[in-house]
Every structure is written in structure tokens, then in C-alpha cells.
Amino acid sequence: MPTLGAIAKSMKGRFPIRRTVKYLSRGDVVFKDSVKVMTVNYNTCGPLGEGARKFVFFNVPQIQYKNPWVQIMLFKNMTPSPFLRFYLDSGEQVLVDVESKSNTEIMAHVRKILGKNKDTLRREEQEKQQLSHPAHFGPRKYCLRECICEVEGQVPCPGLVPLPKEMTGKYQASLRADTQD
Amino acid sequence: MLRALSRLGTRPTCGPPAPTLLPARGRKTRHDPVAKSKVGRVATPPPVDPAEFYVVTERYRQYRQIVGALRLQFVNEVRSKVRESRVGVLAERKAQEDANEHRELMAWNRAENQRLHQLRIARLQQEAREQEQRQAEEQARRAREAEAWVQLKEQEVLQLQEDSKNFITRENLEAKVEEALDSPKSYNWAITKEGLVVKPQHKGS
């Protein structure tokens, strides 16, 4: 658990909560696989572009966290009104006008037209869980356990705690040899 | 016997290569001569029992055949599943539904953009009307101010014309002097802070 001093040192800048994993994982816009690039044109002043500015400041990090393979580009003060443009893999471009909209409205709009819905996300989560069986043994990267000796209640690893003599193969082999003799 | 079996056993063509035993030279390098006690030594392989050899090879052959068949079956099953998910009937139907849904959402997006466009046009028109109104009011105000200024100047000119009738010139200098001498004025009065004129009450001279 980091100390209060460490937390205070790392939480610097305007709204440092935007840099926390908890905040980023709260974003619920997961783009469809066909979306490759998202560009945001907005202005730094003007009452009508306030929603776009807030969208860029608060919501774009969440979107990028949930869609690490989507390229996001921001352009400032290039056009009189703010808009979003999405480039799909089929070459289609989707224009979204965001003038006089709040950042929550923009997020809802984007989620509706180009985001995966909750059913799709749940199905993908289930498929991902099915790929990883909790009962499998193997490398730590893919499985929960590498050996049965890690499970509580089982025989401990002979590399750490020597096995009793009766359970070793050489003792049983010597017993068999003695009986044969 | 195991060495003979390993020479005859089939190896799977696919899959990762099995780790082979590397020759461990131990104490001597490959360039050192053979020890005197080992000169003439011929390495003889261990004896092979033909019956046991036949039984073991047969069992290995059957085992490898069964395992290979099972592996092939599982691989084909997985490949067919992948192919089905990519180009199967269900996948095509799903792609069709996705395309339809995408078209509907794009149409909704275009309608939304159109609505915002109309709002923007209305707002710009409203702003233009307000701008025109402000300009008209500004012009009217400027016209009123100019008119008031002209009237003020006219009043000043008329006042000056009225005052010029009482100006003292060379012609009426003598008459004005006589008039001033004939009408003496008393400047012996004071004014209080409240603005009241206080004149002396002469009782004598």
C-alpha cells in the first residue's frame, strides 16, 4: 500500500484522477474491430465547444485505455466548429458533429454508433474465460498453477521438503530387489 | 534395443522438435588421442531379443497410429470450427445483420448531424439578425447625437447673435460711456455660503 507521501507526490497536475487505473477502467466505450483511427477537431475557446474540450480532457484517456489499438489524433483550432471523424478498415469515414453537446452526450453518441454493446462484450468475456481453464497446470503466464505441490493440502515440493523414505523410488526399488533376492 | 527402436520409430512431421541429447565430451576434447587402454575397443550395441523387439515395435506402431489419428481428428475439428466461424452460414448471417445494423446506425448519425446543422443555421441567422439590429440601433444613436450637436451649435450661434446686439463698438463707445456714467451701480454687497445676497443697510452716508 503506497504511503500518503508517495500518493501526494504522484498525484500532480490538473485532475490527476484521470491517471488512475480505476478511472480509466470505468470507460465503457469499446470500439468495434472495424474502427482504426479516431480524429478529434476542437477549439480551445468558445462556449459551444465546451463539451468537446471536456470530452478530450476527461473521456479520451478512457477510450484509449479501452482501445489500445485505435489511433487517436487531436487537432486544435483548425475548424470553426468541433467534430469527430472515425476511419474504418473498409475506408468509410464517419463524421460526428459535436457542437453544443456535452461530453456525456458525445460519449453516448459514440457508444451507440460505433461501440460494442453489452451483450457482445459479455460474450467475448465468456469466450476469453473459456480459453483459460482454472484446473490446467502449466507456465505461470497461461495457468494458475505449475505443479500440484503448490496446492494447499498436497505433498510439498521435494525440492524444498525431502520426501519420506517410503515414498522415494530408490527405496521401493531396493525393497523390490530385496524381495526378489 | 531402444536405440534400434528409435531408428525404426516414426517421428511426427509437425509439431515442435523434441530436445535431443547433446554429446557431452566431459574431460577430453575431440582432438585428444584415445587412451591406450581403449585402443582396439569396438563399441558393441546391447543384444536385441527378436520376439520382444517385434512385440515392442508393433505396440509402438499401433500407439503412434492411434495417437496420430486422434490428433488429426482433433486438429480437423478445431480447423472446421475456425472455418465455420469465419465463412460458415451462421457467420454470414451474423455479418449480414452487422452490416444492416451498421447502415441503420450511420443513417441515424447522419440524421443527428443534419439536425445539428439546422440548429447551427438557425443560430447563425439569429446572430446575423441581432447583429443587424445592433448596427441599426448604433446608427440611429449616432444620428441622434449628431442632430443634438447641430442643435446645440445653432443655439450657441443664436445666443451669440443676441449678445452681439449689446457689444460695445467704436461707433457706440461714447454713448455707452455716457450711459454707464449716468447709471452708477453699487458693488457694496456680499453673498453668504447659502447663496443669500447681503446688502448693507445704510443709516447714514
CSV table of C-alpha atoms in Angstrom, one decimal:
chain,number,residue,atom,x,y,z
A,1,MET,CA,0.0,0.0,0.0
A,2,PRO,CA,1.7,3.3,-1.0
A,3,THR,CA,2.2,5.9,1.7
A,4,LEU,CA,0.3,9.1,1.8
A,5,GLY,CA,3.5,11.0,0.8
A,6,ALA,CA,4.0,8.8,-2.2
A,7,ILE,CA,0.4,9.3,-3.3
A,8,ALA,CA,0.7,13.1,-2.9
A,9,LYS,CA,3.9,13.1,-4.9
A,10,SER,CA,2.4,11.1,-7.8
A,11,MET,CA,-1.0,12.9,-7.9
A,12,LYS,CA,0.2,16.1,-9.6
A,13,GLY,CA,-1.4,18.2,-12.3
A,14,ARG,CA,-4.9,19.1,-13.1
A,15,PHE,CA,-7.4,16.3,-12.2
A,16,PRO,CA,-4.8,13.7,-11.6
A,17,ILE,CA,-7.6,11.2,-11.0
A,18,ARG,CA,-7.5,10.8,-14.8
A,19,ARG,CA,-4.3,8.9,-14.5
A,20,THR,CA,-5.6,6.3,-12.1
A,21,VAL,CA,-6.4,2.8,-13.4
A,22,LYS,CA,-9.7,2.8,-11.6
A,23,TYR,CA,-10.9,5.9,-13.5
A,24,LEU,CA,-9.6,4.6,-16.8
A,25,SER,CA,-11.2,1.2,-16.5
A,26,ARG,CA,-14.6,3.0,-15.8
A,27,GLY,CA,-14.7,3.9,-19.5
A,28,ASP,CA,-17.4,1.9,-21.3
A,29,VAL,CA,-16.7,2.6,-24.9
A,30,VAL,CA,-15.1,-0.3,-26.6
A,31,PHE,CA,-15.0,0.2,-30.4
A,32,LYS,CA,-15.9,-2.4,-33.0
A,33,ASP,CA,-13.0,-4.1,-34.7
A,34,SER,CA,-13.5,-2.1,-37.8
A,35,VAL,CA,-12.6,1.2,-36.2
A,36,LYS,CA,-9.0,2.0,-36.8
A,37,VAL,CA,-8.5,5.8,-36.3
A,38,MET,CA,-10.3,8.5,-34.4
A,39,THR,CA,-9.6,12.2,-35.0
A,40,VAL,CA,-11.0,15.0,-32.8
A,41,ASN,CA,-11.1,18.5,-34.1
A,42,TYR,CA,-11.9,21.0,-31.3
A,43,ASN,CA,-11.3,24.6,-30.4
A,44,THR,CA,-9.6,26.0,-27.2
A,45,CYS,CA,-12.1,28.8,-26.7
A,46,GLY,CA,-15.8,29.4,-27.4
A,47,PRO,CA,-18.9,28.4,-25.4
A,48,LEU,CA,-20.2,25.9,-28.0
A,49,GLY,CA,-17.1,23.8,-27.9
A,50,GLU,CA,-17.0,23.3,-24.1
A,51,GLY,CA,-18.4,19.8,-24.4
A,52,ALA,CA,-15.8,18.8,-26.9
A,53,ARG,CA,-13.0,20.2,-24.7
A,54,LYS,CA,-14.3,18.3,-21.7
A,55,PHE,CA,-14.6,15.2,-23.9
A,56,VAL,CA,-10.9,15.5,-24.9
A,57,PHE,CA,-9.8,16.2,-21.3
A,58,PHE,CA,-11.8,13.6,-19.4
A,59,ASN,CA,-13.0,10.9,-21.8
A,60,VAL,CA,-10.4,10.4,-24.5
A,61,PRO,CA,-7.9,8.8,-22.0
A,62,GLN,CA,-10.7,6.3,-21.0
A,63,ILE,CA,-11.3,5.5,-24.7
A,64,GLN,CA,-7.6,5.0,-25.4
A,65,TYR,CA,-7.3,2.7,-22.4
A,66,LYS,CA,-10.1,0.5,-23.6
A,67,ASN,CA,-9.0,0.6,-27.2
A,68,PRO,CA,-5.2,0.5,-27.2
A,69,TRP,CA,-5.0,-0.4,-30.9
A,70,VAL,CA,-7.1,2.6,-32.1
A,71,GLN,CA,-5.1,5.6,-33.2
A,72,ILE,CA,-6.5,8.8,-31.7
A,73,MET,CA,-5.4,12.2,-33.1
A,74,LEU,CA,-6.3,15.6,-31.7
A,75,PHE,CA,-6.4,18.8,-33.8
A,76,LYS,CA,-6.8,22.2,-32.2
A,77,ASN,CA,-8.3,25.4,-33.7
A,78,MET,CA,-8.4,24.2,-37.3
A,79,THR,CA,-12.1,24.5,-37.9
A,80,PRO,CA,-14.8,26.8,-36.6
A,81,SER,CA,-16.9,24.0,-35.1
A,82,PRO,CA,-15.8,20.8,-33.3
A,83,PHE,CA,-16.3,17.3,-34.8
A,84,LEU,CA,-15.2,13.8,-34.6
A,85,ARG,CA,-14.2,11.6,-37.5
A,86,PHE,CA,-13.7,7.9,-37.5
A,87,TYR,CA,-11.9,5.9,-40.1
A,88,LEU,CA,-13.0,2.3,-40.6
A,89,ASP,CA,-11.0,-0.5,-42.2
A,90,SER,CA,-13.3,-0.5,-45.2
A,91,GLY,CA,-12.3,3.0,-46.0
A,92,GLU,CA,-15.5,4.5,-44.8
A,93,GLN,CA,-15.3,7.8,-42.8
A,94,VAL,CA,-17.9,8.5,-40.1
A,95,LEU,CA,-18.4,12.2,-39.2
A,96,VAL,CA,-19.9,13.1,-35.9
A,97,ASP,CA,-20.8,16.8,-35.2
A,98,VAL,CA,-20.4,17.6,-31.5
A,99,GLU,CA,-21.1,21.3,-31.4
A,100,SER,CA,-23.2,22.4,-28.4
A,101,LYS,CA,-23.1,18.8,-27.0
A,102,SER,CA,-21.9,17.9,-23.5
A,103,ASN,CA,-19.1,15.3,-23.0
A,104,THR,CA,-21.6,12.7,-21.7
A,105,GLU,CA,-23.8,13.2,-24.8
A,106,ILE,CA,-20.8,12.7,-27.0
A,107,MET,CA,-19.8,9.5,-25.3
A,108,ALA,CA,-23.3,8.1,-25.5
A,109,HIS,CA,-23.5,9.0,-29.2
A,110,VAL,CA,-20.1,7.4,-30.0
A,111,ARG,CA,-21.1,4.3,-27.9
A,112,LYS,CA,-24.3,3.9,-29.9
A,113,ILE,CA,-22.9,4.2,-33.4
A,114,LEU,CA,-19.5,2.5,-33.1
A,115,GLY,CA,-19.2,0.8,-29.7
A,116,LYS,CA,-19.8,-2.8,-28.9
A,117,ASN,CA,-23.0,-3.4,-27.0
A,118,LYS,CA,-23.1,-5.0,-23.6
A,119,ASP,CA,-24.2,-8.5,-25.0
A,120,THR,CA,-21.2,-8.6,-27.3
A,121,LEU,CA,-18.8,-7.6,-24.5
A,122,ARG,CA,-20.3,-10.2,-22.2
A,123,ARG,CA,-20.0,-12.9,-24.9
A,124,GLU,CA,-16.4,-12.0,-25.6
A,125,GLU,CA,-15.6,-12.1,-21.9
A,126,GLN,CA,-17.1,-15.6,-21.6
A,127,GLU,CA,-15.1,-16.9,-24.6
A,128,LYS,CA,-11.9,-15.5,-23.1
A,129,GLN,CA,-12.7,-17.2,-19.8
A,130,GLN,CA,-13.4,-20.5,-21.6
A,131,LEU,CA,-9.9,-20.4,-23.2
A,132,SER,CA,-8.3,-20.5,-19.8
A,133,HIS,CA,-9.3,-23.5,-17.7
A,134,PRO,CA,-8.6,-23.0,-14.0
A,135,ALA,CA,-7.8,-26.6,-13.5
A,136,HIS,CA,-4.9,-26.7,-16.0
A,137,PHE,CA,-1.3,-26.9,-14.9
A,138,GLY,CA,1.4,-25.1,-16.9
A,139,PRO,CA,3.5,-22.0,-17.2
A,140,ARG,CA,2.6,-19.2,-14.9
A,141,LYS,CA,1.7,-17.0,-17.9
A,142,TYR,CA,-1.2,-19.2,-19.0
A,143,CYS,CA,-2.2,-21.2,-16.0
A,144,LEU,CA,-2.9,-20.6,-12.3
A,145,ARG,CA,-0.5,-23.4,-11.1
A,146,GLU,CA,2.6,-25.0,-12.3
A,147,CYS,CA,2.7,-28.1,-10.1
A,148,ILE,CA,0.4,-29.9,-7.7
A,149,CYS,CA,2.9,-29.2,-4.9
A,150,GLU,CA,1.7,-25.6,-4.9
A,151,VAL,CA,-1.9,-26.6,-3.9
A,152,GLU,CA,-2.6,-26.4,-0.1
A,153,GLY,CA,-3.1,-29.9,1.4
A,154,GLN,CA,-1.0,-31.7,-1.2
A,155,VAL,CA,2.5,-33.2,-0.9
A,156,PRO,CA,5.0,-30.3,-0.7
A,157,CYS,CA,7.7,-29.9,-3.3
A,158,PRO,CA,10.5,-32.4,-2.8
A,159,GLY,CA,12.9,-29.7,-3.9
A,160,LEU,CA,12.1,-27.8,-0.6
A,161,VAL,CA,11.0,-30.6,1.8
A,162,PRO,CA,12.6,-34.0,1.2
A,163,LEU,CA,10.0,-36.8,0.7
A,164,PRO,CA,9.8,-39.5,3.4
A,165,LYS,CA,11.9,-42.5,2.6
A,166,GLU,CA,8.9,-44.8,1.9
A,167,MET,CA,7.7,-42.5,-0.9
A,168,THR,CA,11.0,-42.4,-2.8
A,169,GLY,CA,11.5,-44.6,-5.9
A,170,LYS,CA,15.0,-45.8,-4.9
A,171,TYR,CA,13.8,-47.2,-1.6
A,172,GLN,CA,10.9,-49.0,-3.2
A,173,ALA,CA,13.2,-50.3,-5.9
A,174,SER,CA,15.6,-51.6,-3.2
A,175,LEU,CA,12.7,-53.3,-1.4
A,176,ARG,CA,11.6,-55.0,-4.6
A,177,ALA,CA,15.2,-56.1,-5.2
A,178,ASP,CA,15.4,-57.5,-1.6
A,179,THR,CA,12.1,-59.4,-2.0
A,180,GLN,CA,13.3,-60.8,-5.4
A,181,ASP,CA,16.5,-61.9,-3.8
B,1,MET,CA,17.3,-52.3,-28.1
B,2,LEU,CA,15.9,-48.9,-27.5
B,3,ARG,CA,18.4,-47.5,-29.9
B,4,ALA,CA,17.2,-49.9,-32.6
B,5,LEU,CA,13.6,-49.0,-31.9
B,6,SER,CA,14.4,-45.3,-32.1
B,7,ARG,CA,15.9,-45.8,-35.5
B,8,LEU,CA,12.7,-47.5,-36.8
B,9,GLY,CA,10.1,-45.5,-35.0
B,10,THR,CA,8.2,-42.8,-36.9
B,11,ARG,CA,8.6,-39.2,-35.9
B,12,PRO,CA,5.7,-36.7,-36.3
B,13,THR,CA,6.4,-34.3,-39.1
B,14,CYS,CA,4.6,-31.4,-37.5
B,15,GLY,CA,5.0,-30.0,-34.0
B,16,PRO,CA,7.9,-28.7,-32.1
B,17,PRO,CA,11.2,-30.6,-32.4
B,18,ALA,CA,11.9,-32.9,-29.4
B,19,PRO,CA,15.1,-31.9,-27.4
B,20,THR,CA,17.9,-34.3,-28.5
B,21,LEU,CA,20.8,-35.3,-26.2
B,22,LEU,CA,23.9,-33.2,-27.0
B,23,PRO,CA,27.2,-35.1,-26.9
B,24,ALA,CA,28.9,-34.4,-23.6
B,25,ARG,CA,32.6,-34.6,-24.0
B,26,GLY,CA,33.5,-34.4,-20.4
B,27,ARG,CA,37.2,-34.1,-19.6
B,28,LYS,CA,38.8,-34.7,-23.1
B,29,THR,CA,38.3,-32.6,-26.3
B,30,ARG,CA,37.7,-34.1,-29.8
B,31,HIS,CA,41.4,-33.5,-30.7
B,32,ASP,CA,42.8,-35.6,-27.8
B,33,PRO,CA,44.1,-39.1,-28.7
B,34,VAL,CA,42.2,-42.2,-27.5
B,35,ALA,CA,43.6,-43.7,-24.2
B,36,LYS,CA,46.0,-46.7,-24.6
B,37,SER,CA,43.6,-49.0,-22.7
B,38,LYS,CA,40.8,-48.2,-25.2
B,39,VAL,CA,42.8,-48.8,-28.4
B,40,GLY,CA,41.1,-51.5,-30.4
B,41,ARG,CA,37.9,-51.2,-28.5
B,42,VAL,CA,34.8,-51.8,-30.6
B,43,ALA,CA,31.5,-50.5,-29.1
B,44,THR,CA,29.0,-53.3,-29.4
B,45,PRO,CA,25.3,-52.5,-29.1
B,46,PRO,CA,23.3,-54.4,-26.5
B,47,PRO,CA,21.7,-57.6,-27.7
B,48,VAL,CA,18.2,-57.5,-29.0
B,49,ASP,CA,15.6,-60.1,-28.3
B,50,PRO,CA,13.8,-60.6,-31.7
B,51,ALA,CA,10.5,-61.6,-30.2
B,52,GLU,CA,10.5,-58.7,-27.7
B,53,PHE,CA,11.7,-56.4,-30.4
B,54,TYR,CA,8.8,-57.4,-32.7
B,55,VAL,CA,6.2,-57.0,-29.9
B,56,VAL,CA,7.5,-53.6,-28.8
B,57,THR,CA,7.7,-52.2,-32.3
B,58,GLU,CA,4.2,-53.5,-33.1
B,59,ARG,CA,2.9,-51.8,-29.9
B,60,TYR,CA,4.7,-48.6,-30.6
B,61,ARG,CA,3.3,-48.6,-34.2
B,62,GLN,CA,-0.2,-49.1,-33.0
B,63,TYR,CA,0.1,-46.5,-30.3
B,64,ARG,CA,1.5,-43.9,-32.7
B,65,GLN,CA,-1.1,-44.7,-35.2
B,66,ILE,CA,-4.0,-44.2,-32.7
B,67,VAL,CA,-2.5,-41.1,-31.2
B,68,GLY,CA,-1.8,-39.7,-34.7
B,69,ALA,CA,-5.4,-40.4,-35.7
B,70,LEU,CA,-6.8,-38.8,-32.6
B,71,ARG,CA,-4.5,-35.8,-33.1
B,72,LEU,CA,-5.6,-35.4,-36.7
B,73,GLN,CA,-9.2,-35.7,-35.7
B,74,PHE,CA,-8.9,-33.0,-33.1
B,75,VAL,CA,-7.0,-30.7,-35.4
B,76,ASN,CA,-9.6,-31.2,-38.1
B,77,GLU,CA,-12.3,-30.4,-35.6
B,78,VAL,CA,-10.6,-27.2,-34.5
B,79,ARG,CA,-9.9,-26.1,-38.0
B,80,SER,CA,-13.5,-26.8,-39.1
B,81,LYS,CA,-14.7,-24.8,-36.1
B,82,VAL,CA,-12.5,-21.9,-37.1
B,83,ARG,CA,-13.6,-22.1,-40.7
B,84,GLU,CA,-17.2,-22.3,-39.6
B,85,SER,CA,-16.8,-19.2,-37.5
B,86,ARG,CA,-15.1,-17.4,-40.4
B,87,VAL,CA,-17.1,-18.4,-43.5
B,88,GLY,CA,-19.9,-20.5,-42.2
B,89,VAL,CA,-23.6,-20.0,-42.6
B,90,LEU,CA,-24.0,-18.5,-39.1
B,91,ALA,CA,-21.1,-16.3,-39.7
B,92,GLU,CA,-22.5,-15.0,-42.9
B,93,ARG,CA,-25.8,-14.3,-41.3
B,94,LYS,CA,-24.2,-12.5,-38.5
B,95,ALA,CA,-22.1,-10.4,-40.9
B,96,GLN,CA,-25.3,-9.6,-42.8
B,97,GLU,CA,-27.0,-8.5,-39.5
B,98,ASP,CA,-24.0,-6.5,-38.5
B,99,ALA,CA,-23.9,-4.7,-41.9
B,100,ASN,CA,-27.6,-3.9,-41.6
B,101,GLU,CA,-27.2,-2.6,-38.1
B,102,HIS,CA,-24.2,-0.5,-39.2
B,103,ARG,CA,-26.3,1.0,-42.1
B,104,GLU,CA,-29.1,1.9,-39.7
B,105,LEU,CA,-26.7,3.5,-37.2
B,106,MET,CA,-24.9,5.5,-39.9
B,107,ALA,CA,-28.3,6.7,-41.1
B,108,TRP,CA,-29.2,7.8,-37.5
B,109,ASN,CA,-25.8,9.5,-37.3
B,110,ARG,CA,-26.5,11.4,-40.5
B,111,ALA,CA,-29.9,12.5,-39.2
B,112,GLU,CA,-28.3,13.7,-36.0
B,113,ASN,CA,-25.7,15.7,-38.0
B,114,GLN,CA,-28.5,17.2,-40.1
B,115,ARG,CA,-30.4,18.2,-37.0
B,116,LEU,CA,-27.4,19.9,-35.5
B,117,HIS,CA,-26.7,21.5,-38.9
B,118,GLN,CA,-30.2,23.0,-38.9
B,119,LEU,CA,-29.7,24.3,-35.4
B,120,ARG,CA,-26.5,25.8,-36.4
B,121,ILE,CA,-28.0,27.6,-39.4
B,122,ALA,CA,-30.9,28.9,-37.2
B,123,ARG,CA,-28.4,30.1,-34.6
B,124,LEU,CA,-26.2,31.9,-37.3
B,125,GLN,CA,-29.3,33.5,-38.8
B,126,GLN,CA,-30.4,34.7,-35.4
B,127,GLU,CA,-26.9,36.1,-34.7
B,128,ALA,CA,-27.0,37.9,-38.1
B,129,ARG,CA,-30.4,39.4,-37.3
B,130,GLU,CA,-29.2,40.5,-33.9
B,131,GLN,CA,-26.0,42.0,-35.4
B,132,GLU,CA,-28.1,43.9,-38.0
B,133,GLN,CA,-30.4,45.2,-35.2
B,134,ARG,CA,-27.4,46.3,-33.2
B,135,GLN,CA,-25.9,48.1,-36.1
B,136,ALA,CA,-29.2,49.9,-36.9
B,137,GLU,CA,-29.5,51.0,-33.3
B,138,GLU,CA,-26.0,52.2,-33.3
B,139,GLN,CA,-26.6,54.2,-36.5
B,140,ALA,CA,-29.8,55.7,-35.0
B,141,ARG,CA,-27.9,56.7,-31.8
B,142,ARG,CA,-25.1,58.3,-33.8
B,143,ALA,CA,-27.7,60.2,-35.9
B,144,ARG,CA,-29.5,61.4,-32.8
B,145,GLU,CA,-26.2,62.6,-31.3
B,146,ALA,CA,-25.2,64.4,-34.4
B,147,GLU,CA,-28.6,66.1,-34.6
B,148,ALA,CA,-28.3,67.2,-30.9
B,149,TRP,CA,-24.8,68.5,-31.6
B,150,VAL,CA,-26.1,70.5,-34.5
B,151,GLN,CA,-28.9,71.9,-32.5
B,152,LEU,CA,-26.6,72.9,-29.7
B,153,LYS,CA,-24.3,74.7,-32.1
B,154,GLU,CA,-27.3,76.5,-33.6
B,155,GLN,CA,-28.4,77.6,-30.2
B,156,GLU,CA,-24.9,78.9,-29.4
B,157,VAL,CA,-24.9,80.8,-32.7
B,158,LEU,CA,-28.3,82.4,-31.9
B,159,GLN,CA,-27.3,83.3,-28.4
B,160,LEU,CA,-24.1,84.9,-29.8
B,161,GLN,CA,-26.2,86.8,-32.3
B,162,GLU,CA,-28.4,88.1,-29.4
B,163,ASP,CA,-25.4,89.0,-27.3
B,164,SER,CA,-23.8,90.8,-30.2
B,165,LYS,CA,-26.5,93.4,-30.1
B,166,ASN,CA,-25.1,94.7,-26.8
B,167,PHE,CA,-21.5,94.6,-27.8
B,168,ILE,CA,-19.5,97.8,-27.4
B,169,THR,CA,-18.1,99.0,-30.7
B,170,ARG,CA,-16.2,102.1,-31.8
B,171,GLU,CA,-19.5,103.6,-33.1
B,172,ASN,CA,-21.4,103.4,-29.8
B,173,LEU,CA,-18.4,103.8,-27.5
B,174,GLU,CA,-19.3,107.3,-26.5
B,175,ALA,CA,-22.9,106.5,-26.0
B,176,LYS,CA,-22.1,103.5,-23.8
B,177,VAL,CA,-19.7,105.5,-21.7
B,178,GLU,CA,-22.3,108.2,-21.1
B,179,GLU,CA,-24.9,105.5,-20.3
B,180,ALA,CA,-22.5,103.9,-17.7
B,181,LEU,CA,-21.7,107.2,-16.1
B,182,ASP,CA,-25.4,108.0,-15.9
B,183,SER,CA,-26.3,104.8,-14.2
B,184,PRO,CA,-24.0,104.2,-11.3
B,185,LYS,CA,-24.0,100.7,-9.7
B,186,SER,CA,-23.2,99.8,-6.2
B,187,TYR,CA,-21.0,96.8,-5.7
B,188,ASN,CA,-21.1,97.0,-1.9
B,189,TRP,CA,-22.8,93.7,-1.3
B,190,ALA,CA,-21.8,90.3,-0.1
B,191,ILE,CA,-23.0,86.7,-0.6
B,192,THR,CA,-23.3,84.1,2.1
B,193,LYS,CA,-22.4,80.5,1.8
B,194,GLU,CA,-26.0,79.6,1.4
B,195,GLY,CA,-26.2,81.9,-1.6
B,196,LEU,CA,-28.1,84.8,0.1
B,197,VAL,CA,-27.2,88.3,-1.0
B,198,VAL,CA,-26.4,90.5,1.9
B,199,LYS,CA,-26.7,94.3,1.3
B,200,PRO,CA,-25.7,96.8,3.8
B,201,GLN,CA,-28.5,98.8,5.5
B,202,HIS,CA,-27.3,102.4,5.1
B,203,LYS,CA,-28.5,104.6,8.0
B,204,GLY,CA,-26.2,107.5,7.3
B,205,SER,CA,-24.0,108.2,4.3
